[in-house]
């Protein structure tokens, strides 16, 4: 069964330091995508980064990188040089990428990140 | 491009009332989705559509109905509202269902309270 697990309900990080948010997943489909979304207190869902199951290299988008360990089924988000504006809820999500699944996302429960000045 | 728009932003319903949450996207996306987010939780899929005229149930479809008569619109209907449907509802769309640059774009959400 498809499942996403985020084991850190809340995290604190000092401004300008790096932080890692954990995500593990479970799927039997060989073709899948992993996503991270940011949800600030205003409530909107902001796409951050994508990793495909067949990608050979870890995805990077500016200060965001995804530490993809396929054998361990983990897809941790690394935020470098944290900023106050990074304080938000972060969701890991998975999409099994075959037509029968319709592209739907399965979400974890989220990690609330607080950046301290 | 307005992206994905949702109306209304907020709504309070009485138990037993009905309403329709509107969702429109102007990106010519084939795939559209409705999720709900309960307090402190991740999003759960209610219904989705892979194209006009085609819809399917997600993880939590009970108490809801959808239709997709056009590519742009994907309304969600609540019949006989119950307190358990108090949630934030997000509509999302994507062009394809796989691959890079085919992430789901989300609307701003509708905050619904059923009293």
Short mmCIF file of C-alpha atoms in Angstrom, two decimals:
data_model
loop_
_atom_site.label_atom_id
_atom_site.label_comp_id
_atom_site.label_asym_id
_atom_site.label_seq_id
_atom_site.Cartn_x
_atom_site.Cartn_y
_atom_site.Cartn_z
CA UNK A 1 0.00 0.00 0.00
CA UNK A 2 1.14 3.53 -0.70
CA UNK A 3 2.24 5.41 2.37
CA UNK A 4 4.22 8.49 3.30
CA UNK A 5 5.66 8.91 6.79
CA UNK A 6 7.01 12.11 8.29
CA UNK A 7 8.19 11.38 11.82
CA UNK A 8 9.04 14.93 12.92
CA UNK A 9 5.90 16.85 13.93
CA UNK A 10 7.99 19.95 14.67
CA UNK A 11 11.52 21.17 14.08
CA UNK A 12 13.51 24.22 15.13
CA UNK A 13 16.50 25.64 13.27
CA UNK A 14 18.65 28.70 13.78
CA UNK A 15 18.59 31.28 11.01
CA UNK A 16 21.34 30.69 8.39
CA UNK A 17 21.82 27.06 9.42
CA UNK A 18 20.83 24.00 7.37
CA UNK A 19 17.99 21.68 8.34
CA UNK A 20 16.87 18.23 7.19
CA UNK A 21 13.23 17.20 7.17
CA UNK A 22 12.68 13.44 7.08
CA UNK A 23 10.36 11.51 4.78
CA UNK A 24 10.02 7.80 4.16
CA UNK A 25 7.68 6.19 1.68
CA UNK A 26 6.29 2.83 0.72
CA UNK A 27 5.19 1.70 -2.72
CA UNK A 28 5.37 -1.37 -4.90
CA UNK A 29 5.25 0.65 -8.13
CA UNK A 30 8.71 1.01 -9.76
CA UNK A 31 7.75 4.35 -11.31
CA UNK A 32 6.92 7.12 -8.88
CA UNK A 33 7.62 10.72 -8.06
CA UNK A 34 8.36 12.34 -4.74
CA UNK A 35 7.41 15.91 -3.94
CA UNK A 36 7.86 18.46 -1.22
CA UNK A 37 5.33 21.23 -0.69
CA UNK A 38 5.52 24.20 1.66
CA UNK A 39 2.42 25.51 3.42
CA UNK A 40 2.93 28.85 5.15
CA UNK A 41 0.50 30.14 7.76
CA UNK A 42 -1.52 31.80 4.99
CA UNK A 43 -2.52 28.30 3.88
CA UNK A 44 -1.50 27.99 0.25
CA UNK A 45 0.40 24.95 -1.03
CA UNK A 46 3.70 25.86 -2.68
CA UNK A 47 5.60 23.29 -4.75
CA UNK A 48 9.29 23.10 -3.82
CA UNK A 49 10.99 20.15 -5.44
CA UNK A 50 10.45 16.89 -7.36
CA UNK A 51 12.44 13.64 -7.51
CA UNK A 52 11.62 10.89 -9.99
CA UNK A 53 12.24 7.27 -9.03
CA UNK A 54 14.53 6.77 -12.02
CA UNK A 55 16.51 9.97 -11.53
CA UNK A 56 20.17 9.17 -10.98
CA UNK A 57 21.00 12.42 -9.22
CA UNK A 58 19.45 14.11 -6.23
CA UNK A 59 17.16 16.98 -7.16
CA UNK A 60 18.13 20.54 -6.28
CA UNK A 61 16.16 23.79 -6.53
CA UNK A 62 18.01 26.79 -5.16
CA UNK A 63 18.35 26.34 -1.38
CA UNK A 64 16.33 23.13 -1.48
CA UNK A 65 17.79 19.72 -2.17
CA UNK A 66 16.32 16.27 -1.88
CA UNK A 67 18.43 13.51 -0.36
CA UNK A 68 17.02 10.50 -2.23
CA UNK A 69 17.99 7.08 -0.90
CA UNK A 70 16.01 4.63 -2.99
CA UNK A 71 17.03 1.44 -1.19
CA UNK A 72 15.98 2.94 2.13
CA UNK A 73 12.86 4.47 0.58
CA UNK A 74 13.66 7.86 1.99
CA UNK A 75 13.37 11.32 0.43
CA UNK A 76 14.59 13.87 2.93
CA UNK A 77 14.39 17.60 2.22
CA UNK A 78 17.45 19.67 3.01
CA UNK A 79 17.05 23.43 3.34
CA UNK A 80 20.36 25.29 3.37
CA UNK A 81 20.93 28.70 4.93
CA UNK A 82 17.52 28.86 6.62
CA UNK A 83 15.61 32.13 6.49
CA UNK A 84 12.83 33.44 8.72
CA UNK A 85 10.46 33.08 5.77
CA UNK A 86 11.09 29.33 5.74
CA UNK A 87 8.95 28.96 8.87
CA UNK A 88 6.02 26.89 7.63
CA UNK A 89 4.50 23.43 7.42
CA UNK A 90 6.30 21.11 5.00
CA UNK A 91 4.62 18.14 3.35
CA UNK A 92 6.23 15.20 1.61
CA UNK A 93 4.06 13.55 -1.05
CA UNK A 94 4.29 10.66 -3.47
CA UNK A 95 2.69 10.01 -6.85
CA UNK A 96 2.66 6.57 -8.46
CA UNK A 97 3.25 7.46 -12.08
CA UNK A 98 1.06 5.10 -14.03
CA UNK A 99 -2.24 5.91 -15.70
CA UNK A 100 -4.26 3.63 -13.43
CA UNK A 101 -3.40 5.81 -10.44
CA UNK A 102 -4.55 9.01 -12.12
CA UNK A 103 -1.61 11.03 -10.87
CA UNK A 104 -3.03 11.41 -7.37
CA UNK A 105 -0.76 12.50 -4.53
CA UNK A 106 -0.42 10.73 -1.21
CA UNK A 107 0.66 13.13 1.55
CA UNK A 108 2.49 12.69 4.82
CA UNK A 109 1.25 14.41 7.96
CA UNK A 110 3.73 17.23 7.68
CA UNK A 111 6.55 18.79 9.67
CA UNK A 112 6.22 22.25 11.17
CA UNK A 113 9.50 24.12 10.81
CA UNK A 114 10.27 27.15 12.95
CA UNK A 115 13.29 29.29 12.11
CA UNK A 116 14.76 31.20 15.06
CA UNK A 117 16.45 34.60 14.55
CA UNK B 1 -2.63 33.08 -16.06
CA UNK B 2 -4.75 33.02 -12.94
CA UNK B 3 -3.75 29.38 -12.31
CA UNK B 4 -6.23 27.48 -10.13
CA UNK B 5 -9.01 29.56 -8.62
CA UNK B 6 -11.48 28.47 -5.96
CA UNK B 7 -14.66 30.05 -4.66
CA UNK B 8 -15.74 30.76 -2.03
CA UNK B 9 -12.75 31.34 0.27
CA UNK B 10 -14.78 30.81 3.43
CA UNK B 11 -18.19 29.34 4.14
CA UNK B 12 -20.22 28.37 7.17
CA UNK B 13 -22.95 25.78 6.63
CA UNK B 14 -25.63 24.42 8.87
CA UNK B 15 -25.97 20.66 9.28
CA UNK B 16 -27.99 19.25 6.41
CA UNK B 17 -27.38 22.14 4.01
CA UNK B 18 -25.81 21.63 0.61
CA UNK B 19 -23.31 23.65 -1.36
CA UNK B 20 -20.97 23.55 -4.33
CA UNK B 21 -17.31 24.46 -4.14
CA UNK B 22 -16.14 25.89 -7.43
CA UNK B 23 -12.75 25.21 -9.03
CA UNK B 24 -11.46 26.59 -12.32
CA UNK B 25 -8.06 26.34 -13.96
CA UNK B 26 -6.86 28.24 -17.02
CA UNK B 27 -3.75 26.18 -17.80
CA UNK B 28 -5.48 23.63 -20.06
CA UNK B 29 -4.63 20.88 -17.60
CA UNK B 30 -6.12 17.45 -18.16
CA UNK B 31 -5.95 16.27 -14.58
CA UNK B 32 -7.84 17.82 -11.70
CA UNK B 33 -8.14 16.86 -8.04
CA UNK B 34 -10.03 17.68 -4.88
CA UNK B 35 -8.32 17.24 -1.51
CA UNK B 36 -9.38 17.99 2.02
CA UNK B 37 -7.07 18.97 4.86
CA UNK B 38 -8.20 18.46 8.42
CA UNK B 39 -6.45 20.43 11.20
CA UNK B 40 -2.86 19.32 11.76
CA UNK B 41 -3.05 16.71 9.02
CA UNK B 42 -1.88 16.14 5.50
CA UNK B 43 -4.16 16.34 2.48
CA UNK B 44 -6.44 13.47 1.53
CA UNK B 45 -7.87 12.91 -1.93
CA UNK B 46 -11.65 13.14 -2.31
CA UNK B 47 -12.17 12.82 -6.08
CA UNK B 48 -10.14 13.27 -9.22
CA UNK B 49 -10.66 13.60 -12.96
CA UNK B 50 -8.40 12.61 -15.84
CA UNK B 51 -10.38 14.61 -18.39
CA UNK B 52 -13.76 16.07 -19.23
CA UNK B 53 -16.50 13.55 -18.50
CA UNK B 54 -14.25 11.20 -16.48
CA UNK B 55 -14.14 11.21 -12.70
CA UNK B 56 -13.12 8.70 -10.06
CA UNK B 57 -13.18 8.34 -6.29
CA UNK B 58 -10.21 9.01 -4.08
CA UNK B 59 -9.55 8.01 -0.49
CA UNK B 60 -12.44 9.89 1.21
CA UNK B 61 -15.34 10.32 -1.28
CA UNK B 62 -18.33 9.74 1.02
CA UNK B 63 -20.65 12.73 1.24
CA UNK B 64 -19.32 14.38 -1.92
CA UNK B 65 -20.02 14.39 -5.63
CA UNK B 66 -18.17 15.85 -8.61
CA UNK B 67 -18.67 16.49 -12.27
CA UNK B 68 -16.34 17.53 -15.08
CA UNK B 69 -18.21 18.87 -18.05
CA UNK B 70 -15.34 21.07 -19.29
CA UNK B 71 -11.56 20.94 -19.12
CA UNK B 72 -11.48 24.12 -17.03
CA UNK B 73 -14.06 23.42 -14.30
CA UNK B 74 -14.25 20.77 -11.60
CA UNK B 75 -16.94 21.59 -9.01
CA UNK B 76 -17.29 19.65 -5.75
CA UNK B 77 -20.79 19.18 -4.37
CA UNK B 78 -21.52 18.59 -0.69
CA UNK B 79 -24.94 17.11 -0.01
CA UNK B 80 -26.38 17.08 3.52
CA UNK B 81 -23.40 18.72 5.20
CA UNK B 82 -22.13 17.14 8.43
CA UNK B 83 -19.72 18.47 11.10
CA UNK B 84 -17.18 15.85 9.94
CA UNK B 85 -16.90 17.78 6.67
CA UNK B 86 -15.46 20.81 8.44
CA UNK B 87 -12.12 21.14 6.70
CA UNK B 88 -10.05 23.12 4.23
CA UNK B 89 -10.68 22.03 0.66
CA UNK B 90 -8.03 22.33 -2.02
CA UNK B 91 -8.47 21.94 -5.74
CA UNK B 92 -5.39 21.08 -7.82
CA UNK B 93 -4.51 20.42 -11.44
CA UNK B 94 -1.65 19.08 -13.51
CA UNK B 95 -0.94 18.79 -17.22
CA UNK B 96 0.32 15.23 -17.14
CA UNK B 97 0.34 12.63 -14.39
CA UNK B 98 4.02 11.83 -14.41
CA UNK B 99 7.46 13.29 -14.82
CA UNK B 100 9.34 16.45 -14.02
CA UNK B 101 7.56 19.79 -14.51
CA UNK B 102 4.20 18.09 -14.05
CA UNK B 103 3.63 18.95 -10.43
CA UNK B 104 0.15 19.64 -9.19
CA UNK B 105 -0.75 23.30 -8.93
CA UNK B 106 -3.02 24.09 -6.00
CA UNK B 107 -5.76 26.64 -5.58
CA UNK B 108 -5.84 28.86 -2.48
CA UNK B 109 -8.33 26.64 -0.66
CA UNK B 110 -11.86 26.94 0.73
CA UNK B 111 -12.26 26.92 4.50
CA UNK B 112 -15.59 25.24 5.32
CA UNK B 113 -17.21 25.04 8.74
CA UNK B 114 -20.33 22.95 9.36
CA UNK B 115 -22.23 23.83 12.53
#
